[in-house]
Amino acid sequence: METNASFKRTAMVIALAAFVWTGTTWSASGVSAAAPVFSDVKGHWAEKDMVKLALQNIIKGNEGKFRPNDSIRREDAVIVALKFMGLADNISVGGSIAFPSSFQVDDYAKPYIVEAFKQKILLADEEYALANQEKGKPWGKTNASREWVARLLVRAIGKESAAADNAGKATAFSDNAKMEANLRPYVLTAVEQGLVSGVTPTTFEPKSPITRAAIAKLFSKAESKINVAYSGQVYGTLLTSDSGKLSLLLDNGTIVDYTISASAMITRFDSDKAVPAATLKPYSKTMLIKAEDGSVGYVEQLDNQTYVTTLEGTFSKLTATTSSVWLSVDDGFKDYKYDKNYEPVVTDAQGKKIALADIPADAQVTLIVDKVRAEPKILAISVKQSVVNKNGSGIVTAWNPASGSLEVADTSTSETTKLTVSPTATFKQGDVFVKADQLKTGDMISYEVKSGVVVSVQMAKPAQTTVTGTFDSYVKDRDTILFTVNGSLSAKFLASGAAVRITGMQDATVADLQKGDTVTLTLDSADKVSQITVTGRNVETMMGATVAGYVAGTKTLSLIDASGKPRNLILVPNVRYDLNGQSLSAETALPLITVPGKKLMVSFSGENAVYVSIVAKYTGTVLENNTTAKTLKLQVGANTVTLPYTYPVVEIYGQTSSSYTQVNVGDQVSALLNGSQDQASAIQVHKRAQFEVVSVDAAALKLRAQKTGTSVVEEWVLPSNVVLQDENGTAKPLSQFSAGMLVNISFQGKTPSVIKNARLAFGKVVSVNASASTINIELSNGTTVTKSVGGSPVIVRDNVSLGSLSVIQPEDRVEIRQDENDRIFVEVIPVLRKYFWKYSAGSQSIDVKRSTLDENYTYALHAQAYIHQGAALLNPTDLKDDDVISLYILRGKVVEIAK
């Protein structure tokens, strides 16, 4: 509950706000394009509209700020409407104006209210009645509601008759019943006109105060519904826009160059964001607004059409005296005029600008001619060949021998150049001429261009070559491999991280190579071996083989395989030995593996053993659990293993006590063997679950985390071999996990074995590409990232499935995460709008003002909560009593507060 002091403080804040914004809100001096229009709108969702209306002198700020998220008062909303209608010059500020005592308006606004009554965008009877209903509240200073502004807007665009036709009709919003009956038709009309939408897809919030930013957005959109010539506003067809300049072909046929302010807002009709001037589409309809210093402060491309035609032909000649370009067309010649004061922009096939006089005779050209002037003239000429002569070098990124299309990434600038290769071009590798199809993507080349086409290509030595031979030996101290090719012994150094590939053997190394192996060596650009592939030798694996005996003199290990068949294998010098994943030396391993009856897993090639593991456990998928015969059948890799058990210890995460009867077909398990290796003494079921990290003690290998969807906090001392990963599966240390992170934990029994980041992104939706299954998200640091969500993401809002990605809209807040089964979840987080009351540092929570006694008013803050006003970061202590805030709540905690 708020105290009396709290109410007094609130009243003081409101009074102070009224003092600051009274009158000066709409009468501050004009803006100059030498600096941004307002200092507090950069990056705001309505920045485009606020800048445009400011330069049109429809809205004003105070001391360089606009305060976009503040509410707007009724009297100031009326001023905006009248200036929007172009009626500011009708206002007479002289004389005394009297209204009924219940209808209180600030002096500076009274002339505007009189004009609004005259223009009938306000009706005196309606507003006087409203003032009488709100006794004790000054009509003018009261915040304008969303439904009230809808009526003001509809009348300002002259759609009163449309609203009359909508009388008695309901809107599609779920809070339709909360609208005033006399205002509902105007809300419906404003929606039909495409001017307003809901606060959410289903709610309008008619009684909520409208912000200064929102009213700028509404009247900006509504400009398409009226015909007002704002001062400094110019329309035309865009010709060029670069280097701080912009050229327009005006409707009167003149071409005018304008200087673009360094702080100018450059926009397109299909985006609310600022864009680079270079992205504006040439020859489209464009509007600009000049600031007081004459420079352009706002530019907007109005559509995606081009107001030009194209003509093709063969260039014949240029007649400068008559400003004519002659083309050979059909069986004759035709001339086309250009503006002598605006020479056409001429580009060749490489996009390079050339002089009009440098167009080659008989070149195929395309003329771009305007559709604005009564006598159309040439605006640009595209020459369909290059006039460039040059030499270059780089890496081939694309090559099509049939079409002669070549793309090369320059080695010094990394810029990609598109080239056309002459059919008669020569290709050489070293001093040897080669065929064109020997040029490959990734090759380093140098080339010569004449008259725009490549006439010669010099290819460097390939980045990789292969050599096939017979393995001889590996010299460890020199990291060198010896091999023979056609009977001659050769040597090559190994590259760092060189891979060894042997069919049937995982994690093979150089130590697993055997003399006589046929090998293919892949050599890198430094002539070092980057990969060794063994051919003609496969590795097989026996699971559960039993030792029958060992002959030390011949190093022969006698085994009985799982089917009872005897096998003799030779323990060659490079055999690898293993006990539960721990590597053993031959000296340590031999006494353990030569004991008759010992169970082993053995990989072998021919008669030679290559890998021997002393079996202490099997990890695989349960194929059968016969609780009567007490046997467990597992699929382990390509093999099956059947293990007897008596009363094994069974561990299943989330269960305090478990039995072998709870081990099910399809479960992933690790079966630990007894000392005799003839029974499963323990069965650890593999499970996965999602948690939010509470705390980390990296030195003690301790992790505390809360399972999502519960209030239970668990703590583990992690085993030394636990796998720690980021969301991409890359290893990361425990010290980089922090409170608030979402993680998926894989359990082997009740022990964490893998801990992986689960959250992929949280932020504001910029755009959605449903066909590409991607979402562009603006993070809290201001950067925008593209996240792929795959073909079948789970999309939810308030635990309700939403269907396809198309339901997600720009400005939505979403969290993209992987669940414990690695499915992609996209959760749309609803907005909750509240008035801030106070912050508690001890409990890390905020209190908001509530409208009913049973309404929740305390919200816990997430450890990584993003608190901001526009692009400016805030601390919880920066929030003040009565601030209007938007809350985004995830898993019971506030993850974002937007003031």
Coordinates of N, CA, C and O in Angstrom, one line a residue, residues 417-564:
T417 N 35.1 -9.5 -56.9 CA 35.0 -8.9 -58.2 C 34.4 -9.9 -59.2 O 34.8 -11.0 -59.2
K418 N 33.3 -9.5 -59.9 CA 32.7 -10.3 -60.9 C 33.4 -10.0 -62.3 O 33.4 -8.9 -62.7
L419 N 33.8 -11.1 -62.9 CA 34.6 -10.9 -64.2 C 34.0 -11.8 -65.3 O 33.3 -12.8 -65.0
T420 N 34.2 -11.4 -66.5 CA 33.8 -12.2 -67.7 C 35.1 -12.7 -68.3 O 35.9 -11.8 -68.7
V421 N 35.2 -14.0 -68.5 CA 36.4 -14.5 -69.1 C 36.2 -14.8 -70.6 O 35.2 -15.4 -71.0
S422 N 37.1 -14.3 -71.4 CA 37.1 -14.4 -72.9 C 37.1 -15.9 -73.3 O 37.9 -16.7 -72.6
P423 N 36.4 -16.4 -74.3 CA 36.5 -17.8 -74.7 C 37.9 -18.1 -75.2 O 38.2 -19.3 -75.2
T424 N 38.7 -17.1 -75.6 CA 40.0 -17.4 -76.0 C 41.1 -17.2 -75.0 O 42.3 -17.2 -75.3
A425 N 40.7 -17.0 -73.7 CA 41.6 -16.7 -72.6 C 42.5 -17.9 -72.4 O 42.2 -19.0 -72.6
T426 N 43.8 -17.6 -72.0 CA 44.7 -18.7 -71.7 C 44.8 -18.9 -70.2 O 44.7 -18.0 -69.4
F427 N 45.0 -20.2 -69.8 CA 45.1 -20.6 -68.4 C 46.5 -21.4 -68.3 O 46.8 -22.3 -69.0
K428 N 47.2 -20.9 -67.3 CA 48.5 -21.6 -67.0 C 48.7 -21.9 -65.5 O 48.2 -21.1 -64.7
Q429 N 49.4 -23.0 -65.3 CA 49.7 -23.4 -63.9 C 51.3 -23.5 -63.9 O 51.8 -24.5 -64.5
G430 N 52.0 -22.6 -63.3 CA 53.4 -22.5 -63.4 C 53.7 -22.2 -64.9 O 53.2 -21.2 -65.4
D431 N 54.5 -23.0 -65.6 CA 54.9 -22.7 -67.0 C 54.1 -23.6 -67.9 O 54.3 -23.6 -69.1
V432 N 53.1 -24.3 -67.4 CA 52.3 -25.3 -68.2 C 50.9 -24.7 -68.5 O 50.2 -24.3 -67.6
F433 N 50.5 -24.8 -69.8 CA 49.2 -24.4 -70.2 C 48.2 -25.5 -69.7 O 48.5 -26.7 -69.9
V434 N 47.1 -25.2 -69.2 CA 46.1 -26.1 -68.7 C 44.7 -25.7 -69.3 O 44.6 -24.6 -69.8
K435 N 43.8 -26.7 -69.1 CA 42.4 -26.4 -69.6 C 41.7 -25.5 -68.6 O 42.0 -25.6 -67.4
A436 N 40.6 -24.8 -69.1 CA 39.9 -23.9 -68.2 C 39.2 -24.7 -67.1 O 39.0 -24.1 -66.0
D437 N 38.8 -25.9 -67.3 CA 38.1 -26.7 -66.3 C 38.9 -27.1 -65.1 O 38.5 -27.7 -64.2
Q438 N 40.3 -26.9 -65.2 CA 41.2 -27.2 -64.1 C 41.2 -26.1 -63.1 O 41.7 -26.3 -62.0
L439 N 40.6 -25.0 -63.4 CA 40.5 -23.9 -62.4 C 39.4 -24.2 -61.5 O 38.3 -24.6 -61.9
K440 N 39.7 -24.2 -60.2 CA 38.7 -24.6 -59.1 C 38.5 -23.5 -58.1 O 39.3 -22.6 -57.9
T441 N 37.3 -23.5 -57.5 CA 37.0 -22.6 -56.4 C 38.1 -22.8 -55.3 O 38.4 -23.9 -54.9
G442 N 38.6 -21.7 -54.8 CA 39.6 -21.8 -53.7 C 41.0 -21.6 -54.3 O 42.0 -21.3 -53.5
D443 N 41.2 -21.7 -55.6 CA 42.5 -21.5 -56.3 C 42.9 -20.0 -56.2 O 42.1 -19.1 -56.3
M444 N 44.2 -19.8 -55.9 CA 44.8 -18.5 -56.0 C 45.2 -18.2 -57.4 O 45.9 -19.0 -58.0
I445 N 44.8 -17.1 -58.0 CA 45.2 -16.7 -59.4 C 45.6 -15.3 -59.5 O 45.3 -14.4 -58.6
S446 N 46.3 -15.0 -60.6 CA 46.4 -13.6 -61.0 C 45.8 -13.6 -62.4 O 45.8 -14.6 -63.1
Y447 N 45.3 -12.4 -62.9 CA 44.6 -12.3 -64.2 C 44.9 -11.0 -64.8 O 45.2 -10.0 -64.2
E448 N 44.6 -11.0 -66.1 CA 44.8 -9.7 -66.9 C 43.4 -9.5 -67.6 O 42.8 -10.4 -68.2
V449 N 42.9 -8.2 -67.5 CA 41.7 -7.8 -68.1 C 42.0 -6.8 -69.2 O 42.8 -5.8 -69.0
K450 N 41.4 -7.0 -70.4 CA 41.5 -6.1 -71.5 C 40.1 -5.8 -72.1 O 39.4 -6.8 -72.3
S451 N 39.8 -4.5 -72.2 CA 38.5 -4.1 -72.6 C 37.4 -4.8 -71.9 O 36.3 -5.2 -72.4
G452 N 37.6 -5.0 -70.6 CA 36.5 -5.5 -69.7 C 36.4 -7.0 -69.6 O 35.6 -7.5 -68.9
V453 N 37.3 -7.8 -70.3 CA 37.2 -9.2 -70.2 C 38.5 -9.8 -69.9 O 39.6 -9.2 -70.2
V454 N 38.5 -10.9 -69.2 CA 39.8 -11.6 -68.8 C 40.4 -12.3 -70.0 O 39.7 -13.1 -70.6
V455 N 41.6 -12.0 -70.3 CA 42.3 -12.6 -71.4 C 43.3 -13.7 -71.0 O 43.8 -14.5 -71.8
S456 N 43.8 -13.6 -69.7 CA 44.7 -14.6 -69.3 C 44.6 -14.9 -67.8 O 44.3 -13.9 -67.0
V457 N 44.8 -16.1 -67.4 CA 44.7 -16.5 -66.0 C 46.0 -17.3 -65.6 O 46.3 -18.3 -66.3
Q458 N 46.7 -16.9 -64.6 CA 47.8 -17.6 -64.1 C 47.4 -18.2 -62.7 O 47.1 -17.6 -61.8
M459 N 47.4 -19.6 -62.7 CA 47.0 -20.3 -61.5 C 48.2 -20.6 -60.6 O 49.2 -21.1 -61.1
A460 N 48.0 -20.4 -59.3 CA 49.1 -20.8 -58.3 C 49.0 -22.3 -58.1 O 48.1 -23.0 -58.5
K461 N 50.0 -22.8 -57.3 CA 50.0 -24.2 -57.0 C 48.7 -24.5 -56.1 O 48.4 -23.7 -55.3
P462 N 48.0 -25.6 -56.4 CA 46.8 -25.9 -55.6 C 47.1 -25.9 -54.1 O 48.2 -26.2 -53.6
A463 N 46.1 -25.5 -53.3 CA 46.2 -25.4 -51.8 C 46.4 -26.8 -51.2 O 47.1 -26.9 -50.2
Q464 N 45.9 -27.9 -51.9 CA 46.1 -29.2 -51.4 C 46.4 -30.2 -52.6 O 45.8 -30.0 -53.7
T465 N 47.3 -31.1 -52.3 CA 47.5 -32.2 -53.2 C 47.5 -33.5 -52.5 O 47.5 -33.5 -51.2
T466 N 47.4 -34.6 -53.2 CA 47.4 -35.9 -52.5 C 48.5 -36.8 -53.0 O 48.8 -36.7 -54.2
V467 N 49.0 -37.7 -52.2 CA 50.0 -38.7 -52.5 C 49.6 -40.0 -52.0 O 49.2 -40.1 -50.8
T468 N 49.7 -41.1 -52.8 CA 49.3 -42.4 -52.3 C 50.6 -43.3 -52.3 O 51.4 -43.3 -53.2
G469 N 50.8 -44.0 -51.2 CA 51.9 -44.8 -51.0 C 51.7 -45.8 -49.9 O 50.6 -46.1 -49.5
T470 N 52.9 -46.4 -49.4 CA 52.8 -47.4 -48.4 C 53.5 -46.9 -47.2 O 54.6 -46.4 -47.2
F471 N 52.8 -47.0 -46.0 CA 53.3 -46.5 -44.8 C 54.5 -47.3 -44.3 O 54.5 -48.5 -44.4
D472 N 55.6 -46.6 -43.9 CA 56.8 -47.2 -43.4 C 56.9 -47.0 -41.9 O 56.9 -48.0 -41.1
S473 N 57.0 -45.8 -41.4 CA 57.1 -45.5 -40.0 C 56.9 -44.1 -39.7 O 56.8 -43.2 -40.6
Y474 N 56.8 -43.8 -38.4 CA 56.6 -42.4 -37.9 C 57.7 -42.1 -37.0 O 58.0 -42.8 -36.0
V475 N 58.4 -40.9 -37.3 CA 59.5 -40.5 -36.5 C 59.0 -39.4 -35.6 O 58.8 -38.2 -36.0
K476 N 58.8 -39.8 -34.3 CA 58.0 -38.9 -33.3 C 58.8 -37.6 -33.1 O 58.2 -36.6 -33.0
D477 N 60.1 -37.7 -32.8 CA 60.9 -36.6 -32.4 C 61.0 -35.5 -33.5 O 61.3 -34.3 -33.2
R478 N 60.7 -35.9 -34.7 CA 60.8 -34.9 -35.8 C 59.4 -34.7 -36.4 O 59.2 -34.0 -37.4
D479 N 58.4 -35.4 -35.9 CA 57.0 -35.3 -36.3 C 56.9 -35.5 -37.8 O 56.3 -34.7 -38.6
T480 N 57.6 -36.6 -38.3 CA 57.7 -36.9 -39.7 C 57.2 -38.3 -40.0 O 57.3 -39.2 -39.2
I481 N 56.5 -38.4 -41.2 CA 56.0 -39.7 -41.6 C 56.9 -40.2 -42.8 O 57.2 -39.4 -43.7
L482 N 57.3 -41.5 -42.7 CA 58.0 -42.1 -43.8 C 57.1 -43.0 -44.6 O 56.3 -43.8 -44.0
F483 N 57.2 -43.0 -45.9 CA 56.4 -43.8 -46.7 C 57.1 -44.1 -48.1 O 58.0 -43.4 -48.4
T484 N 56.7 -45.1 -48.8 CA 57.3 -45.4 -50.0 C 56.3 -45.2 -51.2 O 55.1 -45.5 -51.0
V485 N 56.8 -44.6 -52.3 CA 56.0 -44.5 -53.5 C 56.8 -45.0 -54.6 O 57.9 -44.6 -54.9
N486 N 56.3 -46.1 -55.3 CA 57.0 -46.8 -56.4 C 58.3 -47.2 -56.0 O 59.3 -47.1 -56.7
G487 N 58.4 -47.7 -54.7 CA 59.7 -48.3 -54.2 C 60.7 -47.3 -53.7 O 61.7 -47.7 -53.1
S488 N 60.4 -46.0 -53.8 CA 61.3 -45.0 -53.3 C 60.8 -44.5 -51.9 O 59.6 -44.1 -51.8
L489 N 61.7 -44.4 -50.9 CA 61.3 -43.9 -49.6 C 61.2 -42.4 -49.6 O 62.1 -41.7 -50.1
S490 N 60.1 -41.8 -49.1 CA 59.9 -40.4 -49.0 C 59.6 -40.0 -47.5 O 59.2 -40.9 -46.7
A491 N 59.7 -38.7 -47.2 CA 59.4 -38.3 -45.9 C 58.6 -36.9 -46.0 O 58.9 -36.1 -46.9
K492 N 57.6 -36.8 -45.1 CA 56.9 -35.5 -45.0 C 56.6 -35.2 -43.6 O 56.3 -36.0 -42.7
F493 N 56.7 -33.8 -43.3 CA 56.3 -33.4 -41.9 C 54.8 -33.4 -41.8 O 54.0 -33.2 -42.7
L494 N 54.3 -33.6 -40.5 CA 52.9 -33.6 -40.2 C 52.5 -32.2 -39.9 O 53.2 -31.5 -39.2
A495 N 51.3 -31.7 -40.4 CA 50.8 -30.4 -40.1 C 50.2 -30.5 -38.7 O 49.9 -31.6 -38.2
S496 N 50.1 -29.4 -38.0 CA 49.4 -29.4 -36.7 C 48.0 -29.9 -36.8 O 47.2 -29.5 -37.6
G497 N 47.7 -30.9 -35.9 CA 46.3 -31.4 -35.8 C 46.0 -32.4 -37.0 O 44.8 -32.6 -37.3
A498 N 47.0 -32.9 -37.6 CA 46.8 -33.9 -38.7 C 45.9 -35.0 -38.3 O 46.0 -35.6 -37.3
A499 N 44.9 -35.3 -39.2 CA 43.9 -36.3 -38.9 C 44.3 -37.7 -39.5 O 44.9 -37.7 -40.6
V500 N 43.9 -38.7 -38.8 CA 44.1 -40.1 -39.3 C 42.8 -40.8 -39.5 O 41.9 -40.7 -38.5
R501 N 42.5 -41.3 -40.6 CA 41.2 -42.0 -40.9 C 41.4 -43.4 -41.2 O 42.1 -43.8 -42.2
I502 N 40.8 -44.3 -40.3 CA 40.9 -45.8 -40.5 C 39.4 -46.3 -40.4 O 38.8 -46.0 -39.3
T503 N 38.9 -46.9 -41.4 CA 37.5 -47.3 -41.4 C 37.2 -48.3 -40.2 O 38.0 -49.2 -40.0
G504 N 36.2 -47.9 -39.4 CA 35.8 -48.7 -38.3 C 36.5 -48.4 -37.0 O 36.2 -48.9 -35.9
M505 N 37.4 -47.4 -37.0 CA 38.1 -47.0 -35.8 C 38.0 -45.5 -35.5 O 38.3 -44.7 -36.4
Q506 N 37.4 -45.2 -34.4 CA 37.2 -43.8 -34.0 C 38.5 -43.3 -33.3 O 39.2 -44.0 -32.7
D507 N 38.7 -42.0 -33.5 CA 39.8 -41.3 -32.8 C 41.1 -41.9 -33.1 O 42.0 -42.0 -32.2
A508 N 41.3 -42.4 -34.4 CA 42.6 -43.0 -34.7 C 43.7 -41.9 -34.7 O 43.4 -40.7 -35.0
T509 N 44.9 -42.3 -34.4 CA 46.1 -41.4 -34.4 C 47.2 -42.1 -35.2 O 47.1 -43.2 -35.7
V510 N 48.3 -41.3 -35.4 CA 49.4 -41.8 -36.2 C 49.9 -43.1 -35.5 O 50.5 -44.0 -36.2
A511 N 49.8 -43.3 -34.2 CA 50.3 -44.5 -33.5 C 49.5 -45.7 -33.9 O 50.0 -46.9 -33.7
D512 N 48.3 -45.6 -34.5 CA 47.5 -46.7 -35.0 C 47.9 -47.2 -36.4 O 47.3 -48.2 -36.9
L513 N 48.8 -46.5 -37.1 CA 49.2 -46.9 -38.4 C 50.1 -48.1 -38.3 O 50.9 -48.3 -37.3
Q514 N 50.0 -49.0 -39.2 CA 50.8 -50.2 -39.2 C 51.7 -50.3 -40.5 O 51.2 -49.9 -41.6
K515 N 52.9 -50.7 -40.3 CA 53.8 -50.8 -41.5 C 53.2 -51.6 -42.6 O 52.6 -52.7 -42.3
G516 N 53.2 -51.1 -43.8 CA 52.6 -51.8 -44.9 C 51.2 -51.3 -45.2 O 50.7 -51.7 -46.3
D517 N 50.6 -50.5 -44.4 CA 49.3 -49.9 -44.7 C 49.4 -49.1 -46.0 O 50.4 -48.3 -46.2
T518 N 48.4 -49.2 -46.8 CA 48.3 -48.3 -48.0 C 47.6 -47.0 -47.5 O 46.5 -47.1 -47.0
V519 N 48.3 -45.9 -47.8 CA 47.8 -44.6 -47.3 C 47.8 -43.6 -48.4 O 48.5 -43.6 -49.3
T520 N 46.8 -42.7 -48.2 CA 46.7 -41.5 -49.1 C 46.9 -40.3 -48.2 O 46.2 -40.1 -47.2
L521 N 48.0 -39.6 -48.6 CA 48.3 -38.4 -47.8 C 47.8 -37.1 -48.4 O 48.0 -36.9 -49.6
T522 N 47.1 -36.3 -47.7 CA 46.7 -35.0 -48.2 C 47.7 -34.0 -47.7 O 47.9 -33.8 -46.5
L523 N 48.2 -33.2 -48.7 CA 49.3 -32.2 -48.4 C 48.7 -30.8 -48.4 O 47.9 -30.5 -49.4
D524 N 49.0 -30.0 -47.5 CA 48.5 -28.6 -47.5 C 49.4 -27.7 -48.3 O 50.4 -28.2 -48.9
S525 N 49.1 -26.4 -48.3 CA 49.9 -25.5 -49.2 C 51.4 -25.4 -48.7 O 52.2 -25.0 -49.5
A526 N 51.7 -25.8 -47.5 CA 53.0 -25.8 -47.0 C 53.7 -27.1 -47.2 O 54.8 -27.4 -46.7
D527 N 53.1 -28.0 -47.9 CA 53.6 -29.4 -48.3 C 53.7 -30.3 -47.0 O 54.5 -31.2 -47.0
K528 N 52.9 -30.0 -46.0 CA 52.8 -30.8 -44.8 C 51.6 -31.7 -44.9 O 50.6 -31.4 -45.6
V529 N 51.6 -32.9 -44.2 CA 50.5 -33.8 -44.3 C 49.4 -33.3 -43.3 O 49.6 -33.3 -42.1
S530 N 48.3 -33.0 -43.9 CA 47.1 -32.6 -43.1 C 46.2 -33.7 -42.8 O 45.4 -33.7 -41.8
Q531 N 46.2 -34.8 -43.6 CA 45.3 -36.0 -43.3 C 46.0 -37.2 -43.9 O 46.6 -37.2 -45.0
I532 N 45.8 -38.3 -43.1 CA 46.3 -39.7 -43.6 C 45.1 -40.6 -43.6 O 44.4 -40.8 -42.6
T533 N 44.8 -41.1 -44.8 CA 43.6 -42.0 -44.9 C 44.2 -43.4 -45.3 O 44.9 -43.6 -46.3
V534 N 43.9 -44.4 -44.4 CA 44.3 -45.8 -44.6 C 43.3 -46.4 -45.5 O 42.1 -46.4 -45.3
T535 N 43.7 -47.1 -46.6 CA 42.8 -47.8 -47.5 C 43.2 -49.3 -47.5 O 44.3 -49.6 -47.3
G536 N 42.2 -50.1 -47.8 CA 42.5 -51.6 -47.8 C 42.6 -52.2 -46.5 O 42.9 -53.4 -46.4
R537 N 42.3 -51.5 -45.4 CA 42.3 -52.1 -44.1 C 41.1 -51.6 -43.3 O 41.0 -50.3 -43.1
N538 N 40.3 -52.5 -42.8 CA 39.2 -52.1 -41.9 C 39.4 -52.6 -40.5 O 40.0 -53.7 -40.3
V539 N 38.8 -51.9 -39.6 CA 38.9 -52.3 -38.2 C 37.6 -52.9 -37.7 O 36.6 -52.2 -37.9
E540 N 37.6 -54.1 -37.1 CA 36.4 -54.7 -36.6 C 36.5 -54.7 -35.1 O 37.6 -54.5 -34.5
T541 N 35.3 -54.8 -34.4 CA 35.3 -54.8 -33.0 C 34.5 -56.0 -32.4 O 33.4 -56.3 -32.9
M542 N 35.1 -56.6 -31.4 CA 34.4 -57.7 -30.6 C 34.0 -57.1 -29.3 O 34.9 -56.6 -28.5
M543 N 32.7 -57.2 -28.9 CA 32.2 -56.8 -27.6 C 32.2 -58.1 -26.7 O 31.7 -59.2 -27.2
G544 N 32.6 -57.9 -25.5 CA 32.4 -59.0 -24.5 C 33.2 -60.3 -24.8 O 32.8 -61.4 -24.5
A545 N 34.4 -60.1 -25.4 CA 35.3 -61.2 -25.7 C 35.9 -61.7 -24.3 O 36.3 -60.9 -23.5
T546 N 36.1 -63.0 -24.2 CA 36.6 -63.6 -22.9 C 38.0 -64.1 -23.2 O 38.3 -64.8 -24.2
V547 N 39.0 -63.7 -22.3 CA 40.4 -64.2 -22.5 C 40.5 -65.7 -22.2 O 40.0 -66.2 -21.2
A548 N 41.1 -66.4 -23.2 CA 41.3 -67.9 -23.0 C 42.7 -68.2 -22.6 O 43.0 -69.1 -21.9
G549 N 43.7 -67.3 -23.0 CA 45.1 -67.5 -22.7 C 45.9 -66.5 -23.4 O 45.5 -65.7 -24.3
Y550 N 47.3 -66.6 -23.1 CA 48.2 -65.6 -23.7 C 49.5 -66.3 -23.9 O 50.0 -67.0 -22.9
V551 N 50.1 -66.2 -25.1 CA 51.4 -66.8 -25.4 C 52.4 -65.6 -25.5 O 52.4 -64.8 -26.5
A552 N 53.2 -65.4 -24.5 CA 54.1 -64.3 -24.4 C 55.1 -64.3 -25.5 O 55.5 -63.2 -26.0
G553 N 55.7 -65.5 -25.9 CA 56.7 -65.5 -26.9 C 56.3 -64.9 -28.2 O 57.0 -64.2 -28.9
T554 N 55.0 -65.2 -28.6 CA 54.5 -64.7 -29.9 C 53.6 -63.5 -29.7 O 53.0 -63.0 -30.7
K555 N 53.4 -63.1 -28.5 CA 52.5 -62.0 -28.1 C 51.1 -62.2 -28.7 O 50.5 -61.4 -29.3
T556 N 50.6 -63.5 -28.5 CA 49.3 -63.9 -29.1 C 48.3 -64.0 -28.0 O 48.6 -64.7 -27.0
L557 N 47.2 -63.3 -28.1 CA 46.1 -63.3 -27.1 C 45.0 -64.2 -27.7 O 44.5 -63.9 -28.8
S558 N 44.7 -65.2 -26.9 CA 43.6 -66.1 -27.4 C 42.3 -65.7 -26.7 O 42.2 -65.5 -25.5
L559 N 41.3 -65.5 -27.5 CA 40.0 -65.0 -27.1 C 38.8 -65.9 -27.5 O 38.9 -66.6 -28.5
I560 N 37.7 -65.9 -26.8 CA 36.5 -66.5 -27.2 C 35.5 -65.4 -27.3 O 35.2 -64.7 -26.4
D561 N 35.0 -65.2 -28.6 CA 34.0 -64.1 -28.8 C 32.7 -64.4 -28.2 O 32.5 -65.5 -27.6
A562 N 31.7 -63.5 -28.3 CA 30.5 -63.6 -27.6 C 29.6 -64.8 -28.1 O 28.8 -65.3 -27.4
S563 N 29.9 -65.2 -29.3 CA 29.2 -66.4 -29.9 C 29.9 -67.7 -29.6 O 29.4 -68.8 -30.0
G564 N 31.0 -67.7 -28.9 CA 31.7 -68.9 -28.5 C 32.8 -69.3 -29.5 O 33.5 -70.3 -29.3

